[in-house]
Coordinates of C-alpha atoms and ligand atoms in Angstrom, one line a residue:
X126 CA 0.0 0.0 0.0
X127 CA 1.1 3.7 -0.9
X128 CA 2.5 5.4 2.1
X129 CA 0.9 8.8 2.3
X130 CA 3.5 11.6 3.3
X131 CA 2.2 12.6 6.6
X132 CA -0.3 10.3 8.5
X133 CA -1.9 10.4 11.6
X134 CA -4.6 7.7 12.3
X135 CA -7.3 7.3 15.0
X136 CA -5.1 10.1 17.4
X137 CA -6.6 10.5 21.0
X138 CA -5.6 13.3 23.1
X139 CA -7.6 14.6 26.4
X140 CA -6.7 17.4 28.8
X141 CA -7.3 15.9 32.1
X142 CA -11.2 14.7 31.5
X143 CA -11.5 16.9 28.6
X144 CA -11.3 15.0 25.9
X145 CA -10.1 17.1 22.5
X146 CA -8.9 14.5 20.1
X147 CA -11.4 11.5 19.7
X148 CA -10.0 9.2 17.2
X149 CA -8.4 11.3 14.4
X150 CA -7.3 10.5 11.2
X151 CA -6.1 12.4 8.1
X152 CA -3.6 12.0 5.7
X153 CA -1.7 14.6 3.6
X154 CA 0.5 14.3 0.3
X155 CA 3.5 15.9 -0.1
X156 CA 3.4 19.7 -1.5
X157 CA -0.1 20.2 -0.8
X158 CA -1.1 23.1 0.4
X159 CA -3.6 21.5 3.5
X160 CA -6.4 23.1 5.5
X161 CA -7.7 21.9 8.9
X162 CA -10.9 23.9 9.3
X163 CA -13.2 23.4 12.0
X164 CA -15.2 25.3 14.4
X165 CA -14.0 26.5 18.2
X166 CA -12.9 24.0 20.2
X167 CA -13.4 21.7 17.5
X168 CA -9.0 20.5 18.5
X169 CA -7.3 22.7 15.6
X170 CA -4.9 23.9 18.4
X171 CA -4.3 20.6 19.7
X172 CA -3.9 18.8 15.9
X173 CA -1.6 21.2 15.0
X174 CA 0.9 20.8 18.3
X175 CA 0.4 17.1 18.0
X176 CA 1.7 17.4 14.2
X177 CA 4.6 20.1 15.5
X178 CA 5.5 17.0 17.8
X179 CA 5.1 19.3 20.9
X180 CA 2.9 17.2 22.9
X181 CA 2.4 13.4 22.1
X182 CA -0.9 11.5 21.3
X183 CA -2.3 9.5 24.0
X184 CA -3.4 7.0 21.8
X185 CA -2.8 6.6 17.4
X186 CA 0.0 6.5 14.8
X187 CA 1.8 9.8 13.8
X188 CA 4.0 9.7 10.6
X189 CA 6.2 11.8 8.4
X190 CA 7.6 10.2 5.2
X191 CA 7.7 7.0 6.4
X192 CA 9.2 8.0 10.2
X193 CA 7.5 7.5 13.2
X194 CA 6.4 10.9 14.4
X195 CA 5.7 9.6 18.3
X196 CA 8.7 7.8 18.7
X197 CA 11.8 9.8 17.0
X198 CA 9.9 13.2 17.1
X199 CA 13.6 14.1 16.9
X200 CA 13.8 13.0 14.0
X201 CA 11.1 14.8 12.7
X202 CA 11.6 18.5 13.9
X203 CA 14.7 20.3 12.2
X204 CA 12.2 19.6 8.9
X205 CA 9.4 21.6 10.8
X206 CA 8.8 25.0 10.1
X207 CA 6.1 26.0 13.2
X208 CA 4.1 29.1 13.3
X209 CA 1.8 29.2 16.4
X210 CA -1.4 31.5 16.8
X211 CA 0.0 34.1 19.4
X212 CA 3.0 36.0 17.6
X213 CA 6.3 35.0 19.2
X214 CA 7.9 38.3 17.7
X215 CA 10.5 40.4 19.3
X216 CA 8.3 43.8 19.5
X217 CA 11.3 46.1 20.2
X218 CA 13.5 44.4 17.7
X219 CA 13.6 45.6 13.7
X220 CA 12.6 42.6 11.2
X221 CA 16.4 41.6 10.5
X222 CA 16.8 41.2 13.9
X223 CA 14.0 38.9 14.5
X224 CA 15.3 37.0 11.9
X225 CA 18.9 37.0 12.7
X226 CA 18.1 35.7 16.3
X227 CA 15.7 33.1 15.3
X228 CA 18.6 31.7 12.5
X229 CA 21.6 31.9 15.2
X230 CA 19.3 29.4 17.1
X231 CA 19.1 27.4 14.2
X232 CA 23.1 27.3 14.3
X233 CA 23.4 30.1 11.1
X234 CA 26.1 32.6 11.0
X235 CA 28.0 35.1 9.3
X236 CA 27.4 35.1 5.3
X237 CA 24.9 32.0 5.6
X238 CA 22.6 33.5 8.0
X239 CA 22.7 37.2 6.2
X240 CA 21.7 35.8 2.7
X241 CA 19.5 33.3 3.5
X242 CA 17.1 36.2 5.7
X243 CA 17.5 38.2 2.7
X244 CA 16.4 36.1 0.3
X245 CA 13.4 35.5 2.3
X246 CA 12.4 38.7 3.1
X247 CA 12.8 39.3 -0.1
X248 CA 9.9 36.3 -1.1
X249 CA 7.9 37.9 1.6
X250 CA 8.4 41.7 0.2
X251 CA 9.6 42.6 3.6
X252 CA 12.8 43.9 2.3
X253 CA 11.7 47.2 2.7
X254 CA 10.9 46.8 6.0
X255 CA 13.7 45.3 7.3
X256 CA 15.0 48.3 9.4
X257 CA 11.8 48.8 10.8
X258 CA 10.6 47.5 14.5
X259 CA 8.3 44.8 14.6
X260 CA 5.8 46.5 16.4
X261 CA 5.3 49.4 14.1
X262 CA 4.2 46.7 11.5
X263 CA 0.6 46.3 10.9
X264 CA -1.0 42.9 11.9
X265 CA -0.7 41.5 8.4
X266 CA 3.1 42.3 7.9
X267 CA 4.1 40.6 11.6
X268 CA 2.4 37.6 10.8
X269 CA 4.5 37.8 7.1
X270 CA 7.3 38.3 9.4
X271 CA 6.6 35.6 11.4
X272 CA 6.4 33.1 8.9
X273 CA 9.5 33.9 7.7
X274 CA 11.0 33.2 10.7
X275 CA 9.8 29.7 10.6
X276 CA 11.6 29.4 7.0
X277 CA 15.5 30.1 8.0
X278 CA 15.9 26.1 8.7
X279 CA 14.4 25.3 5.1
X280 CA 11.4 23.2 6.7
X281 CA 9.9 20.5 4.3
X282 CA 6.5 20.6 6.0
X283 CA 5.2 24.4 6.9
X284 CA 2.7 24.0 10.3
X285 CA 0.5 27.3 10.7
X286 CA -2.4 27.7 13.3
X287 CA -4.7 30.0 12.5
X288 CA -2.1 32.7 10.9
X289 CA -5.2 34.5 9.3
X290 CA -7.0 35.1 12.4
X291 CA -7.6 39.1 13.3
X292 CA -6.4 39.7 9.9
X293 CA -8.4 42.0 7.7
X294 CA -9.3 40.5 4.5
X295 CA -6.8 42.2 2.5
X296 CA -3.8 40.9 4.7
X297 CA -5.4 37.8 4.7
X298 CA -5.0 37.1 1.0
X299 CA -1.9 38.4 1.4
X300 CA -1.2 35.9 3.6
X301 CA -2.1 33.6 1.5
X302 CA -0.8 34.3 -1.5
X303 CA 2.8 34.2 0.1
X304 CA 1.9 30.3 1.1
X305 CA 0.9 29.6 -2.0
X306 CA 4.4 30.9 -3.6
X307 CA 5.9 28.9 -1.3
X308 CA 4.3 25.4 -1.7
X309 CA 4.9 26.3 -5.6
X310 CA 8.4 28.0 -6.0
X311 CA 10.1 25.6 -2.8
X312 CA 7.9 23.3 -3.0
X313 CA 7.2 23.4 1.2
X314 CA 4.1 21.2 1.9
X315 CA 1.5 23.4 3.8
X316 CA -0.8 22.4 7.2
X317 CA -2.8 25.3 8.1
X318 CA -5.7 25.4 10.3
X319 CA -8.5 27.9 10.4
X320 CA -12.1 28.5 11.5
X321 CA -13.3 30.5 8.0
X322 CA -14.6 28.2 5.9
X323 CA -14.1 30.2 2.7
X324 CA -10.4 29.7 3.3
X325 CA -10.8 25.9 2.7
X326 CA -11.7 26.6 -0.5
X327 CA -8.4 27.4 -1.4
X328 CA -6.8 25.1 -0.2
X329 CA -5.6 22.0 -2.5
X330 CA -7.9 19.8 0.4
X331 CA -9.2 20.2 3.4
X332 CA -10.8 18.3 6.4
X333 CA -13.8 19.5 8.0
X334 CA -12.9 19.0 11.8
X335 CA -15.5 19.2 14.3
X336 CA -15.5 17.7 18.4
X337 CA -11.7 16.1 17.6
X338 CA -12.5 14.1 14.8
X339 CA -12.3 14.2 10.7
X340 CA -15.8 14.7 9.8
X341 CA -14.6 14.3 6.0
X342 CA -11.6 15.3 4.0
X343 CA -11.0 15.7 0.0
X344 CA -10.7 18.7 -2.3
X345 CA -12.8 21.4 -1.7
X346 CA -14.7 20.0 -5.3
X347 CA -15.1 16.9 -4.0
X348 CA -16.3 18.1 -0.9
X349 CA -18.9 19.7 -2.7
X350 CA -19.9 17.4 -4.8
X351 CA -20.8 15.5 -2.2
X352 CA -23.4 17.6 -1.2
X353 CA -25.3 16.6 -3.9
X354 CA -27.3 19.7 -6.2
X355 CA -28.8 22.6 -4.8
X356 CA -29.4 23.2 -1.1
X357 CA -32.7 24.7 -0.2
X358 CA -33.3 26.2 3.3
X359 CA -36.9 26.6 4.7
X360 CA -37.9 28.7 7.5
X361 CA -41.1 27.7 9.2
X362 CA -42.2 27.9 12.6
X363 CA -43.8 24.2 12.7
X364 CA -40.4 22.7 11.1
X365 CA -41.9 18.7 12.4
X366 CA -45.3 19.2 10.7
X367 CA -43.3 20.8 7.8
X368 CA -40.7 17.8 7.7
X369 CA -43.6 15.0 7.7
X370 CA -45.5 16.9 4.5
X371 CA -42.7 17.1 2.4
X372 CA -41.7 13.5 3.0
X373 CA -45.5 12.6 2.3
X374 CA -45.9 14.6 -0.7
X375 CA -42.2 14.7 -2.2
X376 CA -40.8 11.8 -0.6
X377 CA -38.0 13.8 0.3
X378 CA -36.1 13.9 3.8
X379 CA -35.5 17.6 4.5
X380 CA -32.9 17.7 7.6
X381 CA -34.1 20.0 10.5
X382 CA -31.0 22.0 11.3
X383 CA -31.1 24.8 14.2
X384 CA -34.8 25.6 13.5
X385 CA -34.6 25.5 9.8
X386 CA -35.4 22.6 7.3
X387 CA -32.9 21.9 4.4
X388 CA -33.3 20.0 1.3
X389 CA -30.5 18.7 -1.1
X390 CA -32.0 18.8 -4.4
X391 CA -30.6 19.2 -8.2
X392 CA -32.3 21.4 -10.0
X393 CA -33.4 23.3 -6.9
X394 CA -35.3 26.3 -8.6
X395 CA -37.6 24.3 -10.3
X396 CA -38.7 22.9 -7.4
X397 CA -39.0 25.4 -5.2
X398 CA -42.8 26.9 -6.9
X399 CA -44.3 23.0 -6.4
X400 CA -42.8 23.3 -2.5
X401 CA -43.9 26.1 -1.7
X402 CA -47.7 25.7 -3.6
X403 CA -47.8 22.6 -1.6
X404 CA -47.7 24.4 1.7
X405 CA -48.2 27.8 1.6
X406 CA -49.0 28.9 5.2
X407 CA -46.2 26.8 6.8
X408 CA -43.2 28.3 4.7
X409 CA -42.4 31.5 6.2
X410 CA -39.0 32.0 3.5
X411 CA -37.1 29.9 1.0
X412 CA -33.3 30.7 0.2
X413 CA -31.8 28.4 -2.3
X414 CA -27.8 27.7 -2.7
X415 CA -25.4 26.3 -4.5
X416 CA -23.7 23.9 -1.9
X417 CA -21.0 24.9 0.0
X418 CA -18.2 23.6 2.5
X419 CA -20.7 24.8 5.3
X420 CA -23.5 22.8 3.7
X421 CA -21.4 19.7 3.8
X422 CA -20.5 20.2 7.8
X423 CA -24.1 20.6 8.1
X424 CA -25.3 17.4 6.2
X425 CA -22.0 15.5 8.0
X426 CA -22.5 16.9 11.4
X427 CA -26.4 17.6 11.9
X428 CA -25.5 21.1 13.2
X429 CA -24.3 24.6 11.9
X430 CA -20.4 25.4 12.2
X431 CA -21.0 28.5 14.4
X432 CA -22.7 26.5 16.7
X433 CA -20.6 23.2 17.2
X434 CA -18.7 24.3 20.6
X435 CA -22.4 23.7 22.1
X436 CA -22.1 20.3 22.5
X437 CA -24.9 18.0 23.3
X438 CA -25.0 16.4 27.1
Ligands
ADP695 P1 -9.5 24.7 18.5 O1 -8.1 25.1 18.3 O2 -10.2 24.1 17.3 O3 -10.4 25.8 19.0 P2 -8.5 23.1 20.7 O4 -7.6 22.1 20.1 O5 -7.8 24.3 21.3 O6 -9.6 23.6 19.6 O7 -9.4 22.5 21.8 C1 -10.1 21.3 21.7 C2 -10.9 21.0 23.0 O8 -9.9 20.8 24.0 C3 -11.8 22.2 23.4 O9 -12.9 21.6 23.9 C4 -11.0 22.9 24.4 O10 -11.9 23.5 25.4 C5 -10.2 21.8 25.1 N1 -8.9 22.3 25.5 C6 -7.9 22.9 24.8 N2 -6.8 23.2 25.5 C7 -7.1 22.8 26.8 C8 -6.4 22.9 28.0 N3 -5.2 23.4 28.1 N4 -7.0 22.4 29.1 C9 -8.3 21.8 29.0 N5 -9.0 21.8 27.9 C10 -8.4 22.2 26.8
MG696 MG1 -7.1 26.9 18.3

């Protein structure tokens, strides 16, 4: 059997009682560019220290091309570029010097460690800013700089969590257009985590996270796809009554999600008129969609993203 490039199957962690990793699996290929999204407290965090090897599953397989990640996590680091969600920038110091520090604990000097934070400030068009202090930088600019600093040891595998959170939108594709030069110039494979959906979609694949487990991975087409035609959302205030009529009449099992019934249906606009002849008084409003990534957590999880951290007793 093919060996994927990174693979971590059926991982357990728990915080005391807490439990925050139930049995997760997901596999990723080498230079993908890889999103973990998931709602709040749905174990981003703890995924992504897991797969920086800073804490070790309690239970589960971790591997990186072919080495076990939970034995020789040794192994396994200096290939790790890490970039956690609270910036661990030097405020006072200018760009350079965060850089400069951050390479001399790599072991760079001299020429070495001057060319190689040029040539990536240079990818990161920070080499204007180089002089300036970190904290003068706007919040899309210190998470640029941040990543950078997780690039001096040439990592094969780029871990980021949540390095577009509190950024406007225009840093944020900023962000992301820098990964997306570097999984395609260097050739760095990519694990990001985030809780915006509409990020996933640009990622080469994703998983859709939610209570510590892979609800479903694949690329965000797929994803999709899987969805299956249109999506049509009822409100109603007597969703049961609403629910048992259209399965009746249509033979169709509309899912009641938060209050609101939703349909999967190709062809959705055609038949919205028959729907809504069929019961006029009980349809307060119809909203039709083409399906998206939220759809599918919705048909995979029975409950909308935003609300997930509320878990059931
Ligand atoms: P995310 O990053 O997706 O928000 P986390 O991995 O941080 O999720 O958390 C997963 C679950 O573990 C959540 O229910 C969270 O409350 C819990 N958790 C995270 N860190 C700790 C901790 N240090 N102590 C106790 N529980 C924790
Ligand atoms: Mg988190």
């Amino acid at each position: 059997m093919k060996q994927r490039w990174i693979e971590l199957k059926q991982i357990r962690f728990s915080y005391g009682e807490k439990t925050a990793l139930d049995g997760l699996s997901l596999e990723v290929n080498e230079g993908e560019l890889f999103c973990i999204v998931g709602p709040n407290g749905g174990g981003k965090s703890t995924t992504f220290k897991i797969l920086s090897t800073l804490i070790q599953p309690h239970a589960g397989s971790l591997s990186f091309w072919g080495e076990d990640g939970v034995r020789f996590p040794q192994r396994i680091r200096p290939h790790l570029g890490v970039v956690f969600q609270s910036p661990a920038l030097d405020k006072k110091l200018t760009v350079e010097e965060n850089l400069f520090y951050q390479g001399k604990l790599y072991g760079l000097t001299g020429k070495k460690l001057k060319e190689k934070t040029a040539q990536i400030l240079a990818r990161f068009e920070l080499s204007d800013r180089k002089q300036d202090k970190v904290e003068t930088l706007s919040g899309g600019l210190k998470r640029r700089v941040e990543i950078t600093k997780s690039l001096l040891q040439n990592p094969k595998l780029l871990i980021l969590d949540e390095p577009t959170t509190g950024l406007d939108p225009i840093a944020r594709r900023e962000v992301w257009d820098h990964l997306k030069m570097l999984r395609k110039e260097e050739g760095v494979t990519v694990v990001f985590t985030t809780h915006l959906m509409d990020e996933a979609e640009s990622a080469d694949r994703t998983a859709l996270l939610d209570r510590g487990r892979v609800v479903v991975s694949g690329t965000p087409s797929e994803l999709k796809s899987l969805v299956g035609g249109d999506v049509i959302a009822l409100k109603t205030n007597h969703p049961i009554e609403l629910k048992n009529g259209i399965h009746e009449k249509f033979q169709l099992e509309a899912k009641l999600v938060d209050q609101e019934l939703r349909i999967q249906q190709t062809e959705g606009a055609k038949f919205i008129p028959a729907l809504v002849e069929a019961f006029p008084h009980q349809i307060q409003s119809v909203t039709l969609g083409k399906p998206t990534l939220e759809d599918l957590f919705v048909l995979k999880t029975g409950h909308h993203f935003w609300k997930s951290e509320t878990r059931p007793a």
